[in-house]
Amino acid sequence: MKEHTVTARSNDSARDIPEATVARLPVYLRALVALAEQQISTCSSEELAAAAGVNSAKLRKDLSYLGSYGTRGVGYDVDYLRYQIAREIGVTQDWPVVIVGIGNLGHALANFSGFRSRGFRVVGLLDADPDMKDQTVAGLQVRPFDDLPEIATENGVAIGVIAVPAVAAQDVADALVAAGITSILNFAPTVLSVPERVDVRKVDLSIELQILAYHEQRKAVQTL
Amino acid sequence: MKEHTVTARSNDSARDIPEATVARLPVYLRALVALAEQQISTCSSEELAAAAGVNSAKLRKDLSYLGSYGTRGVGYDVDYLRYQIAREIGVTQDWPVVIVGIGNLGHALANFSGFRSRGFRVVGLLDADPDMKDQTVAGLQVRPFDDLPEIATENGVAIGVIAVPAVAAQDVADALVAAGITSILNFAPTVLSVPERVDVRKVDLSIELQILAYHEQRKAVQTL
DNA sequence: AGGAGTTTGTGAACGGGAGAACAAAACGAG
DNA sequence: CTCGTTTTGTTCTCCCGTTCACAAACTCCT
Ligand SMILES: NC(=O)c1ccc[n+]([C@@H]2O[C@H](COP(=O)([O-])OP(=O)(O)OC[C@H]3O[C@@H](n4cnc5c(N)ncnc54)[C@H](O)[C@@H]3O)[C@@H](O)[C@H]2O)c1
Ligand SMILES: NC(=O)c1ccc[n+]([C@@H]2O[C@H](COP(=O)([O-])OP(=O)(O)OC[C@H]3O[C@@H](n4cnc5c(N)ncnc54)[C@H](O)[C@@H]3O)[C@@H](O)[C@H]2O)c1
């Protein structure tokens, strides 16, 4: 295989990748990791698309936003493409993360191994409940919520996870923002209001289930 | 206020609501429940949109797919609209749900109160690990995975939640489909392959974090 | 009853993403 | 070196979703 040449786009860091593409890059990355584990060193857009569960034309278009990392007539080098996507997403180094609210969900998240293996490192577990103090979860001591600013600045934390009850979520978000955090993953079923510069993504179990219920209901109606 | 008249659309159950709208209806529903709890009986599209974190024009267009449930010059009746959305989504009665994989995450899900209050009822907790049998989680006994067909048919279960490790997810999905389940919520980081008629939605923590990381990285680059 | 003020429902313009289709590029065989 | 085969990168078209903007509908006040 020919030496990979760095094409024009790869140094130009200001180009913007469509949001829909950004959301799929992690899926491609995961599929590439799986292929690498199977000792597969090259793959076509067709194969990778199948592994990622998308259309191959869409995959190629998505990858073309990053640059020209394939070889016509051959396909993509698994390791090389994997590195390029990881670099583009920004997970070549680990991001420090804090989790707030170590209840049912917070426990599960703290124990989640996928964090570590996918570019993230949990550096703080915080809870307002004084009884939680001194408890150790997943090898990390639970700290009082007031320690947030200290932990955040010490570790240069940019990403925070909210796993507290809905009523407390906005307060926690405000505190996270005050502590300099600029990206929030919110598990509480609330609309958070944050400054413009802060990104919020939500994961909402009830919403997902209700969407399924809607389609389920339609199926039922249609088969009558 | 004038009596609500049932408009042309409300009986026509075959019209299709855009997917993007379906995904927002649960958000509106939640906002309406919150308003009702504050004893607010009427609200404008502007107010409801603010509570739901969307543009008011978008809200109105979304609601217009359900029918004409507002009153010009006045706004929407909170209870009435709430019922109409719940009916449209299909959460006026509870949907039975099974959870497969009672590990870290499965425990948290089983204990999640939001299930019950939002139109869903957990009727089965399943795990392949024999040591889990006889354990009671959230007032429900954990059953062996082989009991799935029995539990599913007994309760008329249509929705299943997968919370097992990625390697087992496809097998579990196959079993769920074989047991007659037609909607799956998948927490495992895998692309599931299922028959056409089965709906799958995925919740993927790592992907969400990686999307945040991408934007975080861009912020860092831009402020250099 | 009529006019002023308010708010919904929707037509129309616009922007972004999905997918088909193909030209350009690489490779191997002869 | 040339031709045929393979597969990428990209163009073009279509569709879905967002947003604007406004007429229609309703309330309230005089
Ligand atoms: N359990 C689930 O499977 C699940 C699923 C989806 C969403 N959620 C949502 O995630 C959130 C947490 O759920 P849970 O089941 O873990 O609840 P939980 O009650 O078990 O845990 C909440 C934790 O947050 C802590 N807390 C409360 N207020 C706080 C504050 N101001 N600052 C810091 N910590 C605070 C509490 O001490 C507690 O430990 C809820 O909003 C819930 O709706 C949970
Ligand atoms: N823990 C989290 O916060 C978290 C977050 C996001 C995603 N996930 C994903 O959710 C899944 C579960 O995570 P976890 O932390 O709860 O893992 P876990 O290992 O704690 O639990 C998995 C459970 O599934 C059971 N199981 C395994 N194979 C099975 C099978 N074939 N049939 C039935 N049950 C089976 C195991 O006995 C175990 O109890 C994983 O795919 C993980 O990647 C977890």
PDB file of N, CA and C in Angstrom, chain A residues 13-15 17 19 22 26-27 30 51-52 87-90 95 104 108-109 112 115 118 120 182-183 185 189 191 197 199 201 203-211 213-219, chain B residues 13-15 17 19 22 26-27 30 51-52 87-90 95 104 108-109 112 115 118 120 182-183 185 189 191 197 199 201 203-211 213-219:
ATOM      1  N   SER A  13      -7.700  23.168  10.866  1.00  0.00           N
ATOM      2  CA  SER A  13      -8.533  22.760  11.996  1.00  0.00           C
ATOM      3  C   SER A  13      -9.823  23.550  12.137  1.00  0.00           C
ATOM      4  N   ALA A  14     -10.031  24.547  11.284  1.00  0.00           N
ATOM      5  CA  ALA A  14     -11.205  25.408  11.490  1.00  0.00           C
ATOM      6  C   ALA A  14     -12.428  24.981  10.678  1.00  0.00           C
ATOM      7  N   ARG A  15     -12.283  24.006   9.785  1.00  0.00           N
ATOM      8  CA  ARG A  15     -13.436  23.546   9.006  1.00  0.00           C
ATOM      9  C   ARG A  15     -14.449  22.916   9.940  1.00  0.00           C
ATOM     10  N   ILE A  17     -17.423  20.270  10.805  1.00  0.00           N
ATOM     11  CA  ILE A  17     -18.018  18.993  10.466  1.00  0.00           C
ATOM     12  C   ILE A  17     -19.490  19.041  10.857  1.00  0.00           C
ATOM     13  N   GLU A  19     -23.058  18.393  12.311  1.00  0.00           N
ATOM     14  CA  GLU A  19     -23.394  17.792  13.592  1.00  0.00           C
ATOM     15  C   GLU A  19     -23.783  16.319  13.447  1.00  0.00           C
ATOM     16  N   VAL A  22     -20.656  14.329  13.204  1.00  0.00           N
ATOM     17  CA  VAL A  22     -19.974  14.240  14.502  1.00  0.00           C
ATOM     18  C   VAL A  22     -20.600  13.139  15.356  1.00  0.00           C
ATOM     19  N   PRO A  26     -18.122   8.588  16.513  1.00  0.00           N
ATOM     20  CA  PRO A  26     -17.850   7.618  17.588  1.00  0.00           C
ATOM     21  C   PRO A  26     -18.293   6.208  17.227  1.00  0.00           C
ATOM     22  N   VAL A  27     -19.345   6.082  16.456  1.00  0.00           N
ATOM     23  CA  VAL A  27     -19.803   4.755  16.035  1.00  0.00           C
ATOM     24  C   VAL A  27     -18.786   4.118  15.112  1.00  0.00           C
ATOM     25  N   ARG A  30     -15.755   2.985  17.091  1.00  0.00           N
ATOM     26  CA  ARG A  30     -15.991   1.729  17.801  1.00  0.00           C
ATOM     27  C   ARG A  30     -15.905   0.537  16.850  1.00  0.00           C
ATOM     28  N   ALA A  51     -20.677  -2.688   9.610  1.00  0.00           N
ATOM     29  CA  ALA A  51     -20.337  -2.833  11.021  1.00  0.00           C
ATOM     30  C   ALA A  51     -20.913  -1.694  11.868  1.00  0.00           C
ATOM     31  N   ALA A  52     -21.038  -0.527  11.237  1.00  0.00           N
ATOM     32  CA  ALA A  52     -21.529   0.635  11.976  1.00  0.00           C
ATOM     33  C   ALA A  52     -23.041   0.803  11.837  1.00  0.00           C
ATOM     34  N   ARG A  87      -8.373  11.345  16.697  1.00  0.00           N
ATOM     35  CA  ARG A  87      -7.760  12.676  16.765  1.00  0.00           C
ATOM     36  C   ARG A  87      -8.787  13.755  16.492  1.00  0.00           C
ATOM     37  N   GLU A  88      -9.634  13.509  15.515  1.00  0.00           N
ATOM     38  CA  GLU A  88     -10.646  14.504  15.152  1.00  0.00           C
ATOM     39  C   GLU A  88     -11.640  14.712  16.302  1.00  0.00           C
ATOM     40  N   ILE A  89     -12.081  13.625  16.900  1.00  0.00           N
ATOM     41  CA  ILE A  89     -13.010  13.729  18.031  1.00  0.00           C
ATOM     42  C   ILE A  89     -12.309  14.350  19.226  1.00  0.00           C
ATOM     43  N   GLY A  90     -11.031  14.032  19.360  1.00  0.00           N
ATOM     44  CA  GLY A  90     -10.292  14.594  20.486  1.00  0.00           C
ATOM     45  C   GLY A  90     -10.124  13.609  21.617  1.00  0.00           C
ATOM     46  N   TRP A  95      -9.911  12.653  28.718  1.00  0.00           N
ATOM     47  CA  TRP A  95     -10.549  13.836  29.285  1.00  0.00           C
ATOM     48  C   TRP A  95     -10.935  13.549  30.735  1.00  0.00           C
ATOM     49  N   ASN A 104     -28.279   5.649  42.703  1.00  0.00           N
ATOM     50  CA  ASN A 104     -28.391   4.444  41.884  1.00  0.00           C
ATOM     51  C   ASN A 104     -27.608   4.576  40.593  1.00  0.00           C
ATOM     52  N   ALA A 108     -23.650   3.239  39.095  1.00  0.00           N
ATOM     53  CA  ALA A 108     -23.463   2.480  37.857  1.00  0.00           C
ATOM     54  C   ALA A 108     -22.465   3.190  36.944  1.00  0.00           C
ATOM     55  N   LEU A 109     -22.604   4.491  36.833  1.00  0.00           N
ATOM     56  CA  LEU A 109     -21.714   5.258  35.968  1.00  0.00           C
ATOM     57  C   LEU A 109     -20.277   5.182  36.470  1.00  0.00           C
ATOM     58  N   PHE A 112     -18.658   2.081  35.476  1.00  0.00           N
ATOM     59  CA  PHE A 112     -18.694   1.796  34.045  1.00  0.00           C
ATOM     60  C   PHE A 112     -17.297   1.810  33.449  1.00  0.00           C
ATOM     61  N   PHE A 115     -15.965   4.093  30.208  1.00  0.00           N
ATOM     62  CA  PHE A 115     -15.404   5.432  30.378  1.00  0.00           C
ATOM     63  C   PHE A 115     -13.931   5.436  30.044  1.00  0.00           C
ATOM     64  N   ARG A 118     -12.549   4.580  26.539  1.00  0.00           N
ATOM     65  CA  ARG A 118     -12.957   5.379  25.386  1.00  0.00           C
ATOM     66  C   ARG A 118     -12.593   6.844  25.488  1.00  0.00           C
ATOM     67  N   PHE A 120     -11.932   8.738  28.466  1.00  0.00           N
ATOM     68  CA  PHE A 120     -12.362   9.540  29.608  1.00  0.00           C
ATOM     69  C   PHE A 120     -11.852   8.945  30.910  1.00  0.00           C
ATOM     70  N   THR A 182     -17.474  23.329  30.970  1.00  0.00           N
ATOM     71  CA  THR A 182     -18.120  23.866  29.765  1.00  0.00           C
ATOM     72  C   THR A 182     -18.839  22.802  28.946  1.00  0.00           C
ATOM     73  N   SER A 183     -18.889  21.576  29.442  1.00  0.00           N
ATOM     74  CA  SER A 183     -19.676  20.534  28.787  1.00  0.00           C
ATOM     75  C   SER A 183     -20.372  19.695  29.843  1.00  0.00           C
ATOM     76  N   LEU A 185     -23.180  16.482  30.638  1.00  0.00           N
ATOM     77  CA  LEU A 185     -24.033  15.373  30.229  1.00  0.00           C
ATOM     78  C   LEU A 185     -25.079  15.201  31.322  1.00  0.00           C
ATOM     79  N   PRO A 189     -34.178  14.387  34.236  1.00  0.00           N
ATOM     80  CA  PRO A 189     -35.200  14.785  33.266  1.00  0.00           C
ATOM     81  C   PRO A 189     -35.620  16.235  33.424  1.00  0.00           C
ATOM     82  N   VAL A 191     -34.930  20.414  31.681  1.00  0.00           N
ATOM     83  CA  VAL A 191     -34.289  21.309  30.727  1.00  0.00           C
ATOM     84  C   VAL A 191     -33.360  22.217  31.503  1.00  0.00           C
ATOM     85  N   ARG A 197     -21.917  29.434  25.946  1.00  0.00           N
ATOM     86  CA  ARG A 197     -20.659  28.725  25.666  1.00  0.00           C
ATOM     87  C   ARG A 197     -20.640  27.284  26.189  1.00  0.00           C
ATOM     88  N   ASP A 199     -21.926  23.511  26.485  1.00  0.00           N
ATOM     89  CA  ASP A 199     -22.669  22.486  25.750  1.00  0.00           C
ATOM     90  C   ASP A 199     -23.377  21.565  26.726  1.00  0.00           C
ATOM     91  N   ARG A 201     -25.714  17.982  26.739  1.00  0.00           N
ATOM     92  CA  ARG A 201     -26.386  16.865  26.083  1.00  0.00           C
ATOM     93  C   ARG A 201     -27.165  16.125  27.132  1.00  0.00           C
ATOM     94  N   VAL A 203     -29.444  12.642  28.335  1.00  0.00           N
ATOM     95  CA  VAL A 203     -29.780  11.243  28.139  1.00  0.00           C
ATOM     96  C   VAL A 203     -31.047  11.039  28.948  1.00  0.00           C
ATOM     97  N   ASP A 204     -32.128  10.671  28.244  1.00  0.00           N
ATOM     98  CA  ASP A 204     -33.403  10.643  28.944  1.00  0.00           C
ATOM     99  C   ASP A 204     -34.148   9.338  28.662  1.00  0.00           C
ATOM    100  N   LEU A 205     -34.078   8.472  29.638  1.00  0.00           N
ATOM    101  CA  LEU A 205     -34.682   7.154  29.536  1.00  0.00           C
ATOM    102  C   LEU A 205     -36.174   7.218  29.226  1.00  0.00           C
ATOM    103  N   SER A 206     -36.897   8.066  29.947  1.00  0.00           N
ATOM    104  CA  SER A 206     -38.356   8.113  29.767  1.00  0.00           C
ATOM    105  C   SER A 206     -38.719   8.544  28.361  1.00  0.00           C
ATOM    106  N   ILE A 207     -37.978   9.498  27.836  1.00  0.00           N
ATOM    107  CA  ILE A 207     -38.266   9.960  26.484  1.00  0.00           C
ATOM    108  C   ILE A 207     -38.063   8.841  25.484  1.00  0.00           C
ATOM    109  N   GLU A 208     -36.966   8.110  25.625  1.00  0.00           N
ATOM    110  CA  GLU A 208     -36.703   6.997  24.705  1.00  0.00           C
ATOM    111  C   GLU A 208     -37.819   5.966  24.767  1.00  0.00           C
ATOM    112  N   LEU A 209     -38.244   5.648  25.967  1.00  0.00           N
ATOM    113  CA  LEU A 209     -39.315   4.663  26.120  1.00  0.00           C
ATOM    114  C   LEU A 209     -40.615   5.176  25.523  1.00  0.00           C
ATOM    115  N   GLN A 210     -40.895   6.443  25.704  1.00  0.00           N
ATOM    116  CA  GLN A 210     -42.145   6.997  25.183  1.00  0.00           C
ATOM    117  C   GLN A 210     -42.136   7.021  23.661  1.00  0.00           C
ATOM    118  N   ILE A 211     -40.978   7.257  23.076  1.00  0.00           N
ATOM    119  CA  ILE A 211     -40.894   7.199  21.617  1.00  0.00           C
ATOM    120  C   ILE A 211     -41.181   5.776  21.147  1.00  0.00           C
ATOM    121  N   ALA A 213     -42.978   3.633  22.743  1.00  0.00           N
ATOM    122  CA  ALA A 213     -44.399   3.394  23.004  1.00  0.00           C
ATOM    123  C   ALA A 213     -45.259   3.954  21.879  1.00  0.00           C
ATOM    124  N   TYR A 214     -44.900   5.135  21.394  1.00  0.00           N
ATOM    125  CA  TYR A 214     -45.658   5.736  20.295  1.00  0.00           C
ATOM    126  C   TYR A 214     -45.692   4.817  19.083  1.00  0.00           C
ATOM    127  N   HIS A 215     -44.518   4.324  18.693  1.00  0.00           N
ATOM    128  CA  HIS A 215     -44.459   3.461  17.514  1.00  0.00           C
ATOM    129  C   HIS A 215     -45.144   2.129  17.790  1.00  0.00           C
ATOM    130  N   GLU A 216     -45.001   1.665  19.011  1.00  0.00           N
ATOM    131  CA  GLU A 216     -45.661   0.410  19.398  1.00  0.00           C
ATOM    132  C   GLU A 216     -47.173   0.541  19.267  1.00  0.00           C
ATOM    133  N   GLN A 217     -47.677   1.645  19.719  1.00  0.00           N
ATOM    134  CA  GLN A 217     -49.114   1.904  19.629  1.00  0.00           C
ATOM    135  C   GLN A 217     -49.586   1.933  18.184  1.00  0.00           C
ATOM    136  N   ARG A 218     -48.783   2.534  17.334  1.00  0.00           N
ATOM    137  CA  ARG A 218     -49.154   2.613  15.923  1.00  0.00           C
ATOM    138  C   ARG A 218     -49.174   1.225  15.293  1.00  0.00           C
ATOM    139  N   LYS A 219     -48.176   0.425  15.662  1.00  0.00           N
ATOM    140  CA  LYS A 219     -48.168  -0.938  15.154  1.00  0.00           C
ATOM    141  C   LYS A 219     -49.470  -1.629  15.530  1.00  0.00           C
TER     142      LYS A 219
ATOM    143  N   SER B  13     -56.584   8.327  12.968  1.00  0.00           N
ATOM    144  CA  SER B  13     -55.404   7.793  13.644  1.00  0.00           C
ATOM    145  C   SER B  13     -54.286   7.385  12.692  1.00  0.00           C
ATOM    146  N   ALA B  14     -54.519   7.504  11.394  1.00  0.00           N
ATOM    147  CA  ALA B  14     -53.507   7.015  10.452  1.00  0.00           C
ATOM    148  C   ALA B  14     -52.538   8.093   9.980  1.00  0.00           C
ATOM    149  N   ARG B  15     -52.793   9.342  10.330  1.00  0.00           N
ATOM    150  CA  ARG B  15     -51.870  10.411   9.900  1.00  0.00           C
ATOM    151  C   ARG B  15     -50.531  10.185  10.583  1.00  0.00           C
ATOM    152  N   ILE B  17     -47.019  11.503  12.200  1.00  0.00           N
ATOM    153  CA  ILE B  17     -46.347  12.621  12.845  1.00  0.00           C
ATOM    154  C   ILE B  17     -44.863  12.504  12.559  1.00  0.00           C
ATOM    155  N   GLU B  19     -40.970  12.286  12.742  1.00  0.00           N
ATOM    156  CA  GLU B  19     -40.164  11.666  13.791  1.00  0.00           C
ATOM    157  C   GLU B  19     -39.600  12.706  14.757  1.00  0.00           C
ATOM    158  N   VAL B  22     -42.266  13.582  17.195  1.00  0.00           N
ATOM    159  CA  VAL B  22     -42.498  12.496  18.154  1.00  0.00           C
ATOM    160  C   VAL B  22     -41.473  12.561  19.288  1.00  0.00           C
ATOM    161  N   PRO B  26     -42.716  13.945  24.269  1.00  0.00           N
ATOM    162  CA  PRO B  26     -42.494  13.617  25.684  1.00  0.00           C
ATOM    163  C   PRO B  26     -41.958  14.804  26.486  1.00  0.00           C
ATOM    164  N   VAL B  27     -41.179  15.650  25.840  1.00  0.00           N
ATOM    165  CA  VAL B  27     -40.649  16.824  26.531  1.00  0.00           C
ATOM    166  C   VAL B  27     -41.788  17.783  26.873  1.00  0.00           C
ATOM    167  N   ARG B  30     -43.851  16.390  29.718  1.00  0.00           N
ATOM    168  CA  ARG B  30     -43.214  16.608  31.020  1.00  0.00           C
ATOM    169  C   ARG B  30     -43.385  18.039  31.484  1.00  0.00           C
ATOM    170  N   ALA B  51     -40.569  26.418  28.769  1.00  0.00           N
ATOM    171  CA  ALA B  51     -40.451  25.325  29.742  1.00  0.00           C
ATOM    172  C   ALA B  51     -39.833  24.088  29.104  1.00  0.00           C
ATOM    173  N   ALA B  52     -40.079  23.916  27.806  1.00  0.00           N
ATOM    174  CA  ALA B  52     -39.578  22.724  27.127  1.00  0.00           C
ATOM    175  C   ALA B  52     -38.226  22.968  26.461  1.00  0.00           C
ATOM    176  N   ARG B  87     -52.262  10.664  25.130  1.00  0.00           N
ATOM    177  CA  ARG B  87     -53.028   9.745  24.305  1.00  0.00           C
ATOM    178  C   ARG B  87     -52.316   9.482  22.991  1.00  0.00           C
ATOM    179  N   GLU B  88     -51.798  10.546  22.403  1.00  0.00           N
ATOM    180  CA  GLU B  88     -51.106  10.399  21.129  1.00  0.00           C
ATOM    181  C   GLU B  88     -49.866   9.518  21.266  1.00  0.00           C
ATOM    182  N   ILE B  89     -49.091   9.747  22.325  1.00  0.00           N
ATOM    183  CA  ILE B  89     -47.893   8.927  22.547  1.00  0.00           C
ATOM    184  C   ILE B  89     -48.298   7.501  22.895  1.00  0.00           C
ATOM    185  N   GLY B  90     -49.392   7.382  23.612  1.00  0.00           N
ATOM    186  CA  GLY B  90     -49.837   6.049  23.998  1.00  0.00           C
ATOM    187  C   GLY B  90     -49.496   5.695  25.419  1.00  0.00           C
ATOM    188  N   TRP B  95     -47.371   0.558  29.963  1.00  0.00           N
ATOM    189  CA  TRP B  95     -46.783  -0.481  29.129  1.00  0.00           C
ATOM    190  C   TRP B  95     -45.933  -1.395  29.992  1.00  0.00           C
ATOM    191  N   ASN B 104     -24.723  -3.508  37.204  1.00  0.00           N
ATOM    192  CA  ASN B 104     -24.680  -2.129  37.707  1.00  0.00           C
ATOM    193  C   ASN B 104     -25.829  -1.303  37.168  1.00  0.00           C
ATOM    194  N   ALA B 108     -29.796   0.020  38.662  1.00  0.00           N
ATOM    195  CA  ALA B 108     -30.227   1.423  38.674  1.00  0.00           C
ATOM    196  C   ALA B 108     -31.555   1.581  37.934  1.00  0.00           C
ATOM    197  N   LEU B 109     -31.666   0.922  36.797  1.00  0.00           N
ATOM    198  CA  LEU B 109     -32.886   1.025  36.002  1.00  0.00           C
ATOM    199  C   LEU B 109     -34.074   0.446  36.772  1.00  0.00           C
ATOM    200  N   PHE B 112     -35.394   2.769  39.211  1.00  0.00           N
ATOM    201  CA  PHE B 112     -35.746   4.091  38.687  1.00  0.00           C
ATOM    202  C   PHE B 112     -37.253   4.334  38.793  1.00  0.00           C
ATOM    203  N   PHE B 115     -39.841   5.362  35.671  1.00  0.00           N
ATOM    204  CA  PHE B 115     -40.546   4.356  34.884  1.00  0.00           C
ATOM    205  C   PHE B 115     -42.027   4.400  35.171  1.00  0.00           C
ATOM    206  N   ARG B 118     -44.257   7.436  34.394  1.00  0.00           N
ATOM    207  CA  ARG B 118     -44.337   7.955  33.027  1.00  0.00           C
ATOM    208  C   ARG B 118     -44.893   6.954  32.034  1.00  0.00           C
ATOM    209  N   PHE B 120     -44.907   3.374  32.314  1.00  0.00           N
ATOM    210  CA  PHE B 120     -44.271   2.072  32.140  1.00  0.00           C
ATOM    211  C   PHE B 120     -44.249   1.307  33.454  1.00  0.00           C
ATOM    212  N   THR B 182     -41.277  -6.276  20.337  1.00  0.00           N
ATOM    213  CA  THR B 182     -41.139  -5.538  19.086  1.00  0.00           C
ATOM    214  C   THR B 182     -40.529  -4.143  19.272  1.00  0.00           C
ATOM    215  N   SER B 183     -40.130  -3.819  20.496  1.00  0.00           N
ATOM    216  CA  SER B 183     -39.429  -2.553  20.738  1.00  0.00           C
ATOM    217  C   SER B 183     -38.319  -2.799  21.748  1.00  0.00           C
ATOM    218  N   LEU B 185     -34.949  -1.093  23.849  1.00  0.00           N
ATOM    219  CA  LEU B 185     -34.085   0.014  24.247  1.00  0.00           C
ATOM    220  C   LEU B 185     -32.751  -0.587  24.636  1.00  0.00           C
ATOM    221  N   PRO B 189     -23.175  -0.963  24.012  1.00  0.00           N
ATOM    222  CA  PRO B 189     -22.565  -0.257  22.875  1.00  0.00           C
ATOM    223  C   PRO B 189     -22.359  -1.179  21.673  1.00  0.00           C
ATOM    224  N   VAL B 191     -24.208  -2.344  17.653  1.00  0.00           N
ATOM    225  CA  VAL B 191     -25.237  -2.209  16.633  1.00  0.00           C
ATOM    226  C   VAL B 191     -26.018  -3.513  16.617  1.00  0.00           C
ATOM    227  N   ARG B 197     -39.640  -5.172  11.485  1.00  0.00           N
ATOM    228  CA  ARG B 197     -40.777  -4.722  12.288  1.00  0.00           C
ATOM    229  C   ARG B 197     -40.387  -4.309  13.703  1.00  0.00           C
ATOM    230  N   ASP B 199     -38.499  -2.134  16.475  1.00  0.00           N
ATOM    231  CA  ASP B 199     -37.866  -0.824  16.675  1.00  0.00           C
ATOM    232  C   ASP B 199     -36.759  -0.942  17.700  1.00  0.00           C
ATOM    233  N   ARG B 201     -33.987   1.519  19.832  1.00  0.00           N
ATOM    234  CA  ARG B 201     -33.378   2.802  20.149  1.00  0.00           C
ATOM    235  C   ARG B 201     -32.200   2.529  21.052  1.00  0.00           C
ATOM    236  N   VAL B 203     -29.153   3.976  23.751  1.00  0.00           N
ATOM    237  CA  VAL B 203     -28.662   5.009  24.656  1.00  0.00           C
ATOM    238  C   VAL B 203     -27.204   4.692  24.857  1.00  0.00           C
ATOM    239  N   ASP B 204     -26.358   5.616  24.427  1.00  0.00           N
ATOM    240  CA  ASP B 204     -24.939   5.304  24.450  1.00  0.00           C
ATOM    241  C   ASP B 204     -24.114   6.413  25.089  1.00  0.00           C
ATOM    242  N   LEU B 205     -23.730   6.130  26.322  1.00  0.00           N
ATOM    243  CA  LEU B 205     -22.991   7.085  27.126  1.00  0.00           C
ATOM    244  C   LEU B 205     -21.695   7.524  26.452  1.00  0.00           C
ATOM    245  N   SER B 206     -20.923   6.576  25.953  1.00  0.00           N
ATOM    246  CA  SER B 206     -19.620   6.921  25.380  1.00  0.00           C
ATOM    247  C   SER B 206     -19.783   7.843  24.182  1.00  0.00           C
ATOM    248  N   ILE B 207     -20.779   7.572  23.367  1.00  0.00           N
ATOM    249  CA  ILE B 207     -20.987   8.434  22.209  1.00  0.00           C
ATOM    250  C   ILE B 207     -21.310   9.852  22.639  1.00  0.00           C
ATOM    251  N   GLU B 208     -22.187   9.983  23.621  1.00  0.00           N
ATOM    252  CA  GLU B 208     -22.543  11.323  24.104  1.00  0.00           C
ATOM    253  C   GLU B 208     -21.309  12.063  24.608  1.00  0.00           C
ATOM    254  N   LEU B 209     -20.493  11.361  25.371  1.00  0.00           N
ATOM    255  CA  LEU B 209     -19.285  11.992  25.905  1.00  0.00           C
ATOM    256  C   LEU B 209     -18.322  12.371  24.790  1.00  0.00           C
ATOM    257  N   GLN B 210     -18.224  11.523  23.784  1.00  0.00           N
ATOM    258  CA  GLN B 210     -17.298  11.817  22.699  1.00  0.00           C
ATOM    259  C   GLN B 210     -17.766  13.015  21.875  1.00  0.00           C
ATOM    260  N   ILE B 211     -19.069  13.155  21.752  1.00  0.00           N
ATOM    261  CA  ILE B 211     -19.590  14.331  21.052  1.00  0.00           C
ATOM    262  C   ILE B 211     -19.240  15.588  21.847  1.00  0.00           C
ATOM    263  N   ALA B 213     -16.728  15.862  23.838  1.00  0.00           N
ATOM    264  CA  ALA B 213     -15.278  16.028  23.731  1.00  0.00           C
ATOM    265  C   ALA B 213     -14.911  16.739  22.433  1.00  0.00           C
ATOM    266  N   TYR B 214     -15.573  16.359  21.347  1.00  0.00           N
ATOM    267  CA  TYR B 214     -15.289  17.006  20.058  1.00  0.00           C
ATOM    268  C   TYR B 214     -15.491  18.519  20.152  1.00  0.00           C
ATOM    269  N   HIS B 215     -16.630  18.916  20.684  1.00  0.00           N
ATOM    270  CA  HIS B 215     -16.915  20.350  20.771  1.00  0.00           C
ATOM    271  C   HIS B 215     -15.978  21.034  21.765  1.00  0.00           C
ATOM    272  N   GLU B 216     -15.651  20.308  22.826  1.00  0.00           N
ATOM    273  CA  GLU B 216     -14.739  20.849  23.822  1.00  0.00           C
ATOM    274  C   GLU B 216     -13.379  21.132  23.190  1.00  0.00           C
ATOM    275  N   GLN B 217     -12.926  20.194  22.382  1.00  0.00           N
ATOM    276  CA  GLN B 217     -11.646  20.347  21.706  1.00  0.00           C
ATOM    277  C   GLN B 217     -11.659  21.553  20.772  1.00  0.00           C
ATOM    278  N   ARG B 218     -12.783  21.737  20.091  1.00  0.00           N
ATOM    279  CA  ARG B 218     -12.876  22.867  19.164  1.00  0.00           C
ATOM    280  C   ARG B 218     -12.846  24.191  19.930  1.00  0.00           C
ATOM    281  N   LYS B 219     -13.522  24.210  21.074  1.00  0.00           N
ATOM    282  CA  LYS B 219     -13.475  25.424  21.893  1.00  0.00           C
ATOM    283  C   LYS B 219     -12.035  25.737  22.251  1.00  0.00           C
TER     284      LYS B 219
END
